Amino acid sequence: MNNWPKLGISALLVSVMVAAACAIIYQLLIGSTASLFLGSSVEQFSITIGLFLFFMGVGSWFSKFVDRNLLLRFIQVEIGLSIIGGSSVGILYVLYSSTEQFRYGMILLIASIGILIGLEIPLLTRFLRLQSTLKSTLANVLSMDYCGALVAALVFPFLMLPFLGSMKSSLLTGLINWIVSGGV
């Protein structure tokens, strides 16, 4: 076992919570933007969330092929999310205004973000597993992941969307992912 300082482990666990919040916000941003353009919010959110979960599973599956430099790979994933996720609403606006293939572009965007999100937790869990028992690592990582989801579910509709709108919320969320990549 490596012996990382407790502060370093705590910082990584906070990163899990923040990354989870960003993941939920990307889903909410894409679902709400698709609802704006295509109507039928139940359909748009159902498709968005279902596809996100599927592609997160694909990303988790891909994580088994990453054997070294787990922390570096996590940082690279966060940078990718900051760029793709942070520009997601802008990309959707461009797609809607310039092509008849909005839905296909949206699916490609969801796939890209979902795969990256799916990589996050397995990479950090495997890294943190080097520092503690499996039981403790899973409990800590999953509890922080779920807390991040709750934070996002409250912050997005009550603060971000009303005060920033979707475009600025997307950019801010991307910036937060960027900060997570630098803070690790």
mmCIF file of N, CA and C in Angstrom, residues 4-136:
data_model
loop_
_atom_site.group_PDB
_atom_site.id
_atom_site.type_symbol
_atom_site.label_atom_id
_atom_site.label_comp_id
_atom_site.label_asym_id
_atom_site.label_seq_id
_atom_site.Cartn_x
_atom_site.Cartn_y
_atom_site.Cartn_z
ATOM 1 N N TRP A 4 -0.387 7.702 1.200
ATOM 2 C CA TRP A 4 -0.710 9.084 0.907
ATOM 3 C C TRP A 4 -1.132 9.766 2.193
ATOM 4 N N PRO A 5 -0.875 11.048 2.343
ATOM 5 C CA PRO A 5 -1.351 11.747 3.546
ATOM 6 C C PRO A 5 -2.881 11.809 3.561
ATOM 7 N N LYS A 6 -3.433 11.841 4.762
ATOM 8 C CA LYS A 6 -4.892 11.881 4.907
ATOM 9 C C LYS A 6 -5.503 13.075 4.171
ATOM 10 N N LEU A 7 -4.797 14.197 4.154
ATOM 11 C CA LEU A 7 -5.299 15.373 3.450
ATOM 12 C C LEU A 7 -5.411 15.094 1.945
ATOM 13 N N GLY A 8 -4.453 14.385 1.391
ATOM 14 C CA GLY A 8 -4.497 14.029 -0.026
ATOM 15 C C GLY A 8 -5.657 13.114 -0.343
ATOM 16 N N ILE A 9 -5.903 12.143 0.529
ATOM 17 C CA ILE A 9 -7.032 11.232 0.353
ATOM 18 C C ILE A 9 -8.338 12.006 0.448
ATOM 19 N N SER A 10 -8.419 12.906 1.424
ATOM 20 C CA SER A 10 -9.631 13.724 1.577
ATOM 21 C C SER A 10 -9.867 14.589 0.339
ATOM 22 N N ALA A 11 -8.812 15.142 -0.217
ATOM 23 C CA ALA A 11 -8.942 15.964 -1.428
ATOM 24 C C ALA A 11 -9.463 15.130 -2.594
ATOM 25 N N LEU A 12 -8.990 13.910 -2.706
ATOM 26 C CA LEU A 12 -9.479 13.036 -3.775
ATOM 27 C C LEU A 12 -10.951 12.696 -3.572
ATOM 28 N N LEU A 13 -11.362 12.480 -2.333
ATOM 29 C CA LEU A 13 -12.768 12.174 -2.066
ATOM 30 C C LEU A 13 -13.656 13.383 -2.347
ATOM 31 N N VAL A 14 -13.178 14.570 -2.049
ATOM 32 C CA VAL A 14 -13.928 15.779 -2.414
ATOM 33 C C VAL A 14 -14.013 15.885 -3.936
ATOM 34 N N SER A 15 -12.940 15.499 -4.617
ATOM 35 C CA SER A 15 -12.950 15.495 -6.084
ATOM 36 C C SER A 15 -14.034 14.571 -6.625
ATOM 37 N N VAL A 16 -14.242 13.435 -5.959
ATOM 38 C CA VAL A 16 -15.310 12.516 -6.359
ATOM 39 C C VAL A 16 -16.659 13.218 -6.256
ATOM 40 N N MET A 17 -16.887 13.905 -5.137
ATOM 41 C CA MET A 17 -18.159 14.594 -4.937
ATOM 42 C C MET A 17 -18.371 15.684 -5.993
ATOM 43 N N VAL A 18 -17.364 16.469 -6.249
ATOM 44 C CA VAL A 18 -17.472 17.559 -7.224
ATOM 45 C C VAL A 18 -17.669 16.994 -8.632
ATOM 46 N N ALA A 19 -16.924 15.954 -8.971
ATOM 47 C CA ALA A 19 -17.056 15.335 -10.296
ATOM 48 C C ALA A 19 -18.462 14.764 -10.483
ATOM 49 N N ALA A 20 -19.004 14.162 -9.442
ATOM 50 C CA ALA A 20 -20.367 13.619 -9.522
ATOM 51 C C ALA A 20 -21.383 14.738 -9.733
ATOM 52 N N ALA A 21 -21.190 15.845 -9.036
ATOM 53 C CA ALA A 21 -22.094 16.986 -9.213
ATOM 54 C C ALA A 21 -22.032 17.487 -10.654
ATOM 55 N N CYS A 22 -20.840 17.600 -11.196
ATOM 56 C CA CYS A 22 -20.687 18.048 -12.583
ATOM 57 C C CYS A 22 -21.375 17.079 -13.543
ATOM 58 N N ALA A 23 -21.244 15.790 -13.286
ATOM 59 C CA ALA A 23 -21.854 14.778 -14.156
ATOM 60 C C ALA A 23 -23.369 14.937 -14.210
ATOM 61 N N ILE A 24 -23.979 15.122 -13.065
ATOM 62 C CA ILE A 24 -25.436 15.300 -13.019
ATOM 63 C C ILE A 24 -25.824 16.600 -13.720
ATOM 64 N N ILE A 25 -25.055 17.646 -13.505
ATOM 65 C CA ILE A 25 -25.371 18.935 -14.137
ATOM 66 C C ILE A 25 -25.296 18.824 -15.656
ATOM 67 N N TYR A 26 -24.307 18.110 -16.190
ATOM 68 C CA TYR A 26 -24.256 17.921 -17.648
ATOM 69 C C TYR A 26 -25.509 17.218 -18.148
ATOM 70 N N GLN A 27 -25.974 16.212 -17.417
ATOM 71 C CA GLN A 27 -27.189 15.514 -17.826
ATOM 72 C C GLN A 27 -28.395 16.445 -17.799
ATOM 73 N N LEU A 28 -28.496 17.242 -16.746
ATOM 74 C CA LEU A 28 -29.614 18.180 -16.638
ATOM 75 C C LEU A 28 -29.552 19.259 -17.708
ATOM 76 N N LEU A 29 -28.356 19.740 -18.017
ATOM 77 C CA LEU A 29 -28.200 20.752 -19.062
ATOM 78 C C LEU A 29 -28.614 20.210 -20.430
ATOM 79 N N ILE A 30 -28.145 19.021 -20.756
ATOM 80 C CA ILE A 30 -28.474 18.449 -22.061
ATOM 81 C C ILE A 30 -29.958 18.114 -22.138
ATOM 82 N N GLY A 31 -30.516 17.539 -21.070
ATOM 83 C CA GLY A 31 -31.949 17.231 -21.061
ATOM 84 C C GLY A 31 -32.809 18.475 -21.192
ATOM 85 N N SER A 32 -32.448 19.528 -20.478
ATOM 86 C CA SER A 32 -33.258 20.751 -20.546
ATOM 87 C C SER A 32 -33.089 21.469 -21.879
ATOM 88 N N THR A 33 -31.896 21.437 -22.456
ATOM 89 C CA THR A 33 -31.682 22.066 -23.763
ATOM 90 C C THR A 33 -32.427 21.296 -24.846
ATOM 91 N N ALA A 34 -32.378 19.981 -24.790
ATOM 92 C CA ALA A 34 -33.124 19.168 -25.763
ATOM 93 C C ALA A 34 -34.618 19.408 -25.613
ATOM 94 N N SER A 35 -35.099 19.563 -24.390
ATOM 95 C CA SER A 35 -36.514 19.855 -24.162
ATOM 96 C C SER A 35 -36.902 21.196 -24.754
ATOM 97 N N LEU A 36 -36.025 22.159 -24.624
ATOM 98 C CA LEU A 36 -36.269 23.491 -25.185
ATOM 99 C C LEU A 36 -36.427 23.413 -26.704
ATOM 100 N N PHE A 37 -35.537 22.678 -27.356
ATOM 101 C CA PHE A 37 -35.540 22.617 -28.812
ATOM 102 C C PHE A 37 -36.546 21.626 -29.384
ATOM 103 N N LEU A 38 -36.747 20.495 -28.718
ATOM 104 C CA LEU A 38 -37.560 19.428 -29.289
ATOM 105 C C LEU A 38 -38.901 19.231 -28.589
ATOM 106 N N GLY A 39 -39.090 19.891 -27.438
ATOM 107 C CA GLY A 39 -40.324 19.705 -26.681
ATOM 108 C C GLY A 39 -40.317 18.365 -25.952
ATOM 109 N N SER A 40 -41.449 17.998 -25.400
ATOM 110 C CA SER A 40 -41.632 16.724 -24.709
ATOM 111 C C SER A 40 -40.525 16.462 -23.696
ATOM 112 N N SER A 41 -40.565 17.205 -22.602
ATOM 113 C CA SER A 41 -39.497 17.109 -21.608
ATOM 114 C C SER A 41 -39.345 15.697 -21.037
ATOM 115 N N VAL A 42 -40.448 14.980 -20.866
ATOM 116 C CA VAL A 42 -40.349 13.619 -20.336
ATOM 117 C C VAL A 42 -39.545 12.756 -21.305
ATOM 118 N N GLU A 43 -39.826 12.865 -22.581
ATOM 119 C CA GLU A 43 -39.088 12.093 -23.585
ATOM 120 C C GLU A 43 -37.617 12.486 -23.613
ATOM 121 N N GLN A 44 -37.342 13.783 -23.611
ATOM 122 C CA GLN A 44 -35.951 14.245 -23.715
ATOM 123 C C GLN A 44 -35.131 13.848 -22.490
ATOM 124 N N PHE A 45 -35.693 14.007 -21.301
ATOM 125 C CA PHE A 45 -34.965 13.627 -20.097
ATOM 126 C C PHE A 45 -34.818 12.112 -20.006
ATOM 127 N N SER A 46 -35.823 11.364 -20.423
ATOM 128 C CA SER A 46 -35.724 9.903 -20.411
ATOM 129 C C SER A 46 -34.613 9.429 -21.336
ATOM 130 N N ILE A 47 -34.577 9.960 -22.533
ATOM 131 C CA ILE A 47 -33.534 9.582 -23.490
ATOM 132 C C ILE A 47 -32.168 10.007 -22.969
ATOM 133 N N THR A 48 -32.070 11.240 -22.497
ATOM 134 C CA THR A 48 -30.787 11.759 -22.018
ATOM 135 C C THR A 48 -30.253 10.934 -20.850
ATOM 136 N N ILE A 49 -31.066 10.709 -19.845
ATOM 137 C CA ILE A 49 -30.601 9.987 -18.661
ATOM 138 C C ILE A 49 -30.306 8.526 -18.996
ATOM 139 N N GLY A 50 -31.170 7.893 -19.778
ATOM 140 C CA GLY A 50 -30.936 6.505 -20.163
ATOM 141 C C GLY A 50 -29.645 6.339 -20.949
ATOM 142 N N LEU A 51 -29.414 7.227 -21.921
ATOM 143 C CA LEU A 51 -28.175 7.143 -22.704
ATOM 144 C C LEU A 51 -26.955 7.452 -21.846
ATOM 145 N N PHE A 52 -27.064 8.447 -20.977
ATOM 146 C CA PHE A 52 -25.943 8.765 -20.091
ATOM 147 C C PHE A 52 -25.565 7.551 -19.251
ATOM 148 N N LEU A 53 -26.547 6.915 -18.648
ATOM 149 C CA LEU A 53 -26.257 5.756 -17.805
ATOM 150 C C LEU A 53 -25.627 4.636 -18.615
ATOM 151 N N PHE A 54 -26.148 4.394 -19.822
ATOM 152 C CA PHE A 54 -25.562 3.358 -20.668
ATOM 153 C C PHE A 54 -24.105 3.673 -20.984
ATOM 154 N N PHE A 55 -23.833 4.905 -21.419
ATOM 155 C CA PHE A 55 -22.463 5.245 -21.805
ATOM 156 C C PHE A 55 -21.540 5.355 -20.585
ATOM 157 N N MET A 56 -22.091 5.668 -19.418
ATOM 158 C CA MET A 56 -21.279 5.603 -18.205
ATOM 159 C C MET A 56 -20.854 4.159 -17.952
ATOM 160 N N GLY A 57 -21.743 3.223 -18.220
ATOM 161 C CA GLY A 57 -21.394 1.811 -18.107
ATOM 162 C C GLY A 57 -20.305 1.421 -19.099
ATOM 163 N N VAL A 58 -20.382 1.959 -20.316
ATOM 164 C CA VAL A 58 -19.341 1.703 -21.311
ATOM 165 C C VAL A 58 -18.005 2.256 -20.816
ATOM 166 N N GLY A 59 -18.017 3.469 -20.265
ATOM 167 C CA GLY A 59 -16.784 4.064 -19.728
ATOM 168 C C GLY A 59 -16.222 3.250 -18.579
ATOM 169 N N SER A 60 -17.095 2.771 -17.710
ATOM 170 C CA SER A 60 -16.640 1.927 -16.603
ATOM 171 C C SER A 60 -16.001 0.647 -17.133
ATOM 172 N N TRP A 61 -16.599 0.072 -18.159
ATOM 173 C CA TRP A 61 -16.043 -1.139 -18.757
ATOM 174 C C TRP A 61 -14.670 -0.852 -19.363
ATOM 175 N N PHE A 62 -14.537 0.279 -20.064
ATOM 176 C CA PHE A 62 -13.247 0.656 -20.660
ATOM 177 C C PHE A 62 -12.167 0.861 -19.596
ATOM 178 N N SER A 63 -12.574 1.239 -18.388
ATOM 179 C CA SER A 63 -11.585 1.529 -17.344
ATOM 180 C C SER A 63 -10.720 0.319 -17.013
ATOM 181 N N LYS A 64 -11.208 -0.863 -17.288
ATOM 182 C CA LYS A 64 -10.419 -2.057 -16.964
ATOM 183 C C LYS A 64 -9.180 -2.184 -17.843
ATOM 184 N N PHE A 65 -9.133 -1.434 -18.923
ATOM 185 C CA PHE A 65 -7.973 -1.468 -19.806
ATOM 186 C C PHE A 65 -6.903 -0.449 -19.411
ATOM 187 N N VAL A 66 -7.207 0.362 -18.395
ATOM 188 C CA VAL A 66 -6.241 1.336 -17.891
ATOM 189 C C VAL A 66 -5.541 0.689 -16.700
ATOM 190 N N ASP A 67 -4.264 0.418 -16.860
ATOM 191 C CA ASP A 67 -3.535 -0.305 -15.813
ATOM 192 C C ASP A 67 -2.555 0.552 -15.029
ATOM 193 N N ARG A 68 -2.088 1.623 -15.611
ATOM 194 C CA ARG A 68 -1.055 2.440 -14.958
ATOM 195 C C ARG A 68 -1.473 3.903 -14.936
ATOM 196 N N ASN A 69 -0.786 4.633 -14.089
ATOM 197 C CA ASN A 69 -0.979 6.083 -14.004
ATOM 198 C C ASN A 69 -2.453 6.452 -13.801
ATOM 199 N N LEU A 70 -3.098 5.796 -12.856
ATOM 200 C CA LEU A 70 -4.535 5.987 -12.635
ATOM 201 C C LEU A 70 -4.878 7.437 -12.318
ATOM 202 N N LEU A 71 -4.076 8.079 -11.508
ATOM 203 C CA LEU A 71 -4.353 9.463 -11.143
ATOM 204 C C LEU A 71 -4.172 10.391 -12.344
ATOM 205 N N LEU A 72 -3.142 10.160 -13.129
ATOM 206 C CA LEU A 72 -2.930 10.945 -14.348
ATOM 207 C C LEU A 72 -4.092 10.748 -15.320
ATOM 208 N N ARG A 73 -4.554 9.526 -15.466
ATOM 209 C CA ARG A 73 -5.692 9.250 -16.366
ATOM 210 C C ARG A 73 -6.951 9.959 -15.858
ATOM 211 N N PHE A 74 -7.140 9.978 -14.527
ATOM 212 C CA PHE A 74 -8.283 10.705 -13.965
ATOM 213 C C PHE A 74 -8.190 12.190 -14.319
ATOM 214 N N ILE A 75 -7.018 12.767 -14.203
ATOM 215 C CA ILE A 75 -6.825 14.177 -14.539
ATOM 216 C C ILE A 75 -7.137 14.407 -16.012
ATOM 217 N N GLN A 76 -6.689 13.515 -16.874
ATOM 218 C CA GLN A 76 -6.973 13.638 -18.308
ATOM 219 C C GLN A 76 -8.472 13.547 -18.591
ATOM 220 N N VAL A 77 -9.164 12.663 -17.881
ATOM 221 C CA VAL A 77 -10.618 12.547 -18.024
ATOM 222 C C VAL A 77 -11.289 13.859 -17.620
ATOM 223 N N GLU A 78 -10.846 14.437 -16.503
ATOM 224 C CA GLU A 78 -11.433 15.702 -16.044
ATOM 225 C C GLU A 78 -11.206 16.833 -17.054
ATOM 226 N N ILE A 79 -10.040 16.866 -17.652
ATOM 227 C CA ILE A 79 -9.766 17.889 -18.674
ATOM 228 C C ILE A 79 -10.684 17.680 -19.875
ATOM 229 N N GLY A 80 -10.837 16.420 -20.302
ATOM 230 C CA GLY A 80 -11.751 16.128 -21.405
ATOM 231 C C GLY A 80 -13.178 16.544 -21.087
ATOM 232 N N LEU A 81 -13.618 16.241 -19.872
ATOM 233 C CA LEU A 81 -14.964 16.641 -19.459
ATOM 234 C C LEU A 81 -15.113 18.154 -19.402
ATOM 235 N N SER A 82 -14.074 18.831 -18.957
ATOM 236 C CA SER A 82 -14.165 20.287 -18.864
ATOM 237 C C SER A 82 -14.353 20.900 -20.253
ATOM 238 N N ILE A 83 -13.701 20.320 -21.247
ATOM 239 C CA ILE A 83 -13.801 20.866 -22.601
ATOM 240 C C ILE A 83 -15.126 20.468 -23.264
ATOM 241 N N ILE A 84 -15.421 19.181 -23.269
ATOM 242 C CA ILE A 84 -16.633 18.707 -23.959
ATOM 243 C C ILE A 84 -17.888 19.094 -23.179
ATOM 244 N N GLY A 85 -17.902 18.795 -21.887
ATOM 245 C CA GLY A 85 -19.076 19.118 -21.074
ATOM 246 C C GLY A 85 -19.296 20.614 -20.949
ATOM 247 N N GLY A 86 -18.201 21.344 -20.760
ATOM 248 C CA GLY A 86 -18.320 22.795 -20.617
ATOM 249 C C GLY A 86 -18.850 23.492 -21.853
ATOM 250 N N SER A 87 -18.635 22.893 -23.000
ATOM 251 C CA SER A 87 -19.133 23.494 -24.249
ATOM 252 C C SER A 87 -20.395 22.805 -24.756
ATOM 253 N N SER A 88 -20.950 21.875 -23.976
ATOM 254 C CA SER A 88 -22.075 21.062 -24.447
ATOM 255 C C SER A 88 -23.302 21.876 -24.855
ATOM 256 N N VAL A 89 -23.686 22.856 -24.072
ATOM 257 C CA VAL A 89 -24.871 23.644 -24.422
ATOM 258 C C VAL A 89 -24.597 24.460 -25.685
ATOM 259 N N GLY A 90 -23.418 25.046 -25.779
ATOM 260 C CA GLY A 90 -23.060 25.777 -26.997
ATOM 261 C C GLY A 90 -23.080 24.877 -28.221
ATOM 262 N N ILE A 91 -22.569 23.671 -28.071
ATOM 263 C CA ILE A 91 -22.590 22.707 -29.180
ATOM 264 C C ILE A 91 -24.023 22.389 -29.580
ATOM 265 N N LEU A 92 -24.890 22.189 -28.598
ATOM 266 C CA LEU A 92 -26.287 21.889 -28.904
ATOM 267 C C LEU A 92 -26.970 23.050 -29.623
ATOM 268 N N TYR A 93 -26.681 24.280 -29.232
ATOM 269 C CA TYR A 93 -27.257 25.442 -29.915
ATOM 270 C C TYR A 93 -26.786 25.499 -31.372
ATOM 271 N N VAL A 94 -25.510 25.253 -31.590
ATOM 272 C CA VAL A 94 -24.980 25.258 -32.954
ATOM 273 C C VAL A 94 -25.628 24.143 -33.774
ATOM 274 N N LEU A 95 -25.733 22.952 -33.193
ATOM 275 C CA LEU A 95 -26.356 21.832 -33.896
ATOM 276 C C LEU A 95 -27.795 22.151 -34.284
ATOM 277 N N TYR A 96 -28.544 22.702 -33.358
ATOM 278 C CA TYR A 96 -29.948 22.989 -33.627
ATOM 279 C C TYR A 96 -30.109 24.045 -34.719
ATOM 280 N N SER A 97 -29.222 25.032 -34.714
ATOM 281 C CA SER A 97 -29.364 26.128 -35.671
ATOM 282 C C SER A 97 -28.748 25.831 -37.040
ATOM 283 N N SER A 98 -27.927 24.773 -37.135
ATOM 284 C CA SER A 98 -27.208 24.581 -38.396
ATOM 285 C C SER A 98 -27.403 23.221 -39.058
ATOM 286 N N THR A 99 -28.154 22.331 -38.441
ATOM 287 C CA THR A 99 -28.288 20.998 -39.034
ATOM 288 C C THR A 99 -29.651 20.395 -38.715
ATOM 289 N N GLU A 100 -30.035 19.460 -39.523
ATOM 290 C CA GLU A 100 -31.260 18.698 -39.266
ATOM 291 C C GLU A 100 -30.955 17.470 -38.400
ATOM 292 N N GLN A 101 -29.702 17.272 -38.062
ATOM 293 C CA GLN A 101 -29.265 16.080 -37.347
ATOM 294 C C GLN A 101 -29.011 16.356 -35.863
ATOM 295 N N PHE A 102 -29.812 17.211 -35.279
ATOM 296 C CA PHE A 102 -29.632 17.584 -33.877
ATOM 297 C C PHE A 102 -29.580 16.354 -32.973
ATOM 298 N N ARG A 103 -30.528 15.453 -33.148
ATOM 299 C CA ARG A 103 -30.631 14.286 -32.259
ATOM 300 C C ARG A 103 -29.360 13.433 -32.323
ATOM 301 N N TYR A 104 -28.801 13.226 -33.527
ATOM 302 C CA TYR A 104 -27.586 12.427 -33.644
ATOM 303 C C TYR A 104 -26.391 13.119 -32.988
ATOM 304 N N GLY A 105 -26.313 14.407 -33.160
ATOM 305 C CA GLY A 105 -25.249 15.166 -32.508
ATOM 306 C C GLY A 105 -25.388 15.123 -30.997
ATOM 307 N N MET A 106 -26.622 15.209 -30.519
ATOM 308 C CA MET A 106 -26.870 15.138 -29.079
ATOM 309 C C MET A 106 -26.441 13.780 -28.543
ATOM 310 N N ILE A 107 -26.754 12.706 -29.261
ATOM 311 C CA ILE A 107 -26.377 11.358 -28.825
ATOM 312 C C ILE A 107 -24.858 11.217 -28.798
ATOM 313 N N LEU A 108 -24.183 11.749 -29.797
ATOM 314 C CA LEU A 108 -22.719 11.696 -29.814
ATOM 315 C C LEU A 108 -22.133 12.473 -28.634
ATOM 316 N N LEU A 109 -22.717 13.611 -28.328
ATOM 317 C CA LEU A 109 -22.280 14.412 -27.184
ATOM 318 C C LEU A 109 -22.506 13.646 -25.877
ATOM 319 N N ILE A 110 -23.686 13.059 -25.725
ATOM 320 C CA ILE A 110 -23.989 12.268 -24.528
ATOM 321 C C ILE A 110 -23.017 11.090 -24.417
ATOM 322 N N ALA A 111 -22.734 10.428 -25.540
ATOM 323 C CA ALA A 111 -21.814 9.285 -25.524
ATOM 324 C C ALA A 111 -20.431 9.719 -25.066
ATOM 325 N N SER A 112 -19.940 10.818 -25.595
ATOM 326 C CA SER A 112 -18.600 11.302 -25.234
ATOM 327 C C SER A 112 -18.512 11.643 -23.751
ATOM 328 N N ILE A 113 -19.469 12.423 -23.285
ATOM 329 C CA ILE A 113 -19.463 12.835 -21.878
ATOM 330 C C ILE A 113 -19.717 11.628 -20.979
ATOM 331 N N GLY A 114 -20.669 10.777 -21.353
ATOM 332 C CA GLY A 114 -21.007 9.616 -20.544
ATOM 333 C C GLY A 114 -19.842 8.659 -20.368
ATOM 334 N N ILE A 115 -19.102 8.402 -21.438
ATOM 335 C CA ILE A 115 -17.945 7.506 -21.345
ATOM 336 C C ILE A 115 -16.901 8.100 -20.403
ATOM 337 N N LEU A 116 -16.652 9.393 -20.529
ATOM 338 C CA LEU A 116 -15.678 10.028 -19.640
ATOM 339 C C LEU A 116 -16.135 9.980 -18.183
ATOM 340 N N ILE A 117 -17.416 10.250 -17.955
ATOM 341 C CA ILE A 117 -17.949 10.183 -16.592
ATOM 342 C C ILE A 117 -17.816 8.760 -16.051
ATOM 343 N N GLY A 118 -18.078 7.776 -16.902
ATOM 344 C CA GLY A 118 -17.975 6.384 -16.486
ATOM 345 C C GLY A 118 -16.564 5.960 -16.103
ATOM 346 N N LEU A 119 -15.574 6.648 -16.615
ATOM 347 C CA LEU A 119 -14.186 6.348 -16.276
ATOM 348 C C LEU A 119 -13.789 6.890 -14.907
ATOM 349 N N GLU A 120 -14.402 7.986 -14.479
ATOM 350 C CA GLU A 120 -13.968 8.689 -13.271
ATOM 351 C C GLU A 120 -13.922 7.810 -12.022
ATOM 352 N N ILE A 121 -15.050 7.275 -11.636
ATOM 353 C CA ILE A 121 -15.160 6.543 -10.372
ATOM 354 C C ILE A 121 -14.277 5.291 -10.359
ATOM 355 N N PRO A 122 -14.283 4.460 -11.408
ATOM 356 C CA PRO A 122 -13.388 3.288 -11.361
ATOM 357 C C PRO A 122 -11.909 3.668 -11.243
ATOM 358 N N LEU A 123 -11.487 4.712 -11.949
ATOM 359 C CA LEU A 123 -10.075 5.101 -11.869
ATOM 360 C C LEU A 123 -9.705 5.560 -10.465
ATOM 361 N N LEU A 124 -10.512 6.440 -9.895
ATOM 362 C CA LEU A 124 -10.201 6.925 -8.547
ATOM 363 C C LEU A 124 -10.373 5.832 -7.495
ATOM 364 N N THR A 125 -11.367 4.983 -7.663
ATOM 365 C CA THR A 125 -11.568 3.898 -6.701
ATOM 366 C C THR A 125 -10.361 2.964 -6.694
ATOM 367 N N ARG A 126 -9.883 2.624 -7.870
ATOM 368 C CA ARG A 126 -8.720 1.741 -7.938
ATOM 369 C C ARG A 126 -7.484 2.417 -7.363
ATOM 370 N N PHE A 127 -7.344 3.718 -7.594
ATOM 371 C CA PHE A 127 -6.207 4.433 -7.010
ATOM 372 C C PHE A 127 -6.324 4.472 -5.486
ATOM 373 N N LEU A 128 -7.494 4.839 -4.996
ATOM 374 C CA LEU A 128 -7.692 4.934 -3.547
ATOM 375 C C LEU A 128 -7.618 3.567 -2.873
ATOM 376 N N ARG A 129 -7.919 2.530 -3.606
ATOM 377 C CA ARG A 129 -7.835 1.172 -3.060
ATOM 378 C C ARG A 129 -6.400 0.842 -2.644
ATOM 379 N N LEU A 130 -5.446 1.494 -3.268
ATOM 380 C CA LEU A 130 -4.047 1.299 -2.893
ATOM 381 C C LEU A 130 -3.745 1.891 -1.522
ATOM 382 N N GLN A 131 -4.625 2.763 -1.030
ATOM 383 C CA GLN A 131 -4.404 3.463 0.230
ATOM 384 C C GLN A 131 -5.178 2.857 1.405
ATOM 385 N N SER A 132 -6.188 2.038 1.124
ATOM 386 C CA SER A 132 -7.070 1.569 2.189
ATOM 387 C C SER A 132 -7.684 0.219 1.792
ATOM 388 N N THR A 133 -8.548 -0.286 2.643
ATOM 389 C CA THR A 133 -9.224 -1.548 2.342
ATOM 390 C C THR A 133 -10.289 -1.316 1.276
ATOM 391 N N LEU A 134 -10.670 -2.378 0.601
ATOM 392 C CA LEU A 134 -11.720 -2.286 -0.408
ATOM 393 C C LEU A 134 -13.024 -1.814 0.213
ATOM 394 N N LYS A 135 -13.354 -2.357 1.375
ATOM 395 C CA LYS A 135 -14.597 -1.996 2.068
ATOM 396 C C LYS A 135 -14.653 -0.493 2.350
ATOM 397 N N SER A 136 -13.599 0.038 2.891
ATOM 398 C CA SER A 136 -13.545 1.456 3.227
ATOM 399 C C SER A 136 -13.525 2.322 1.962
#
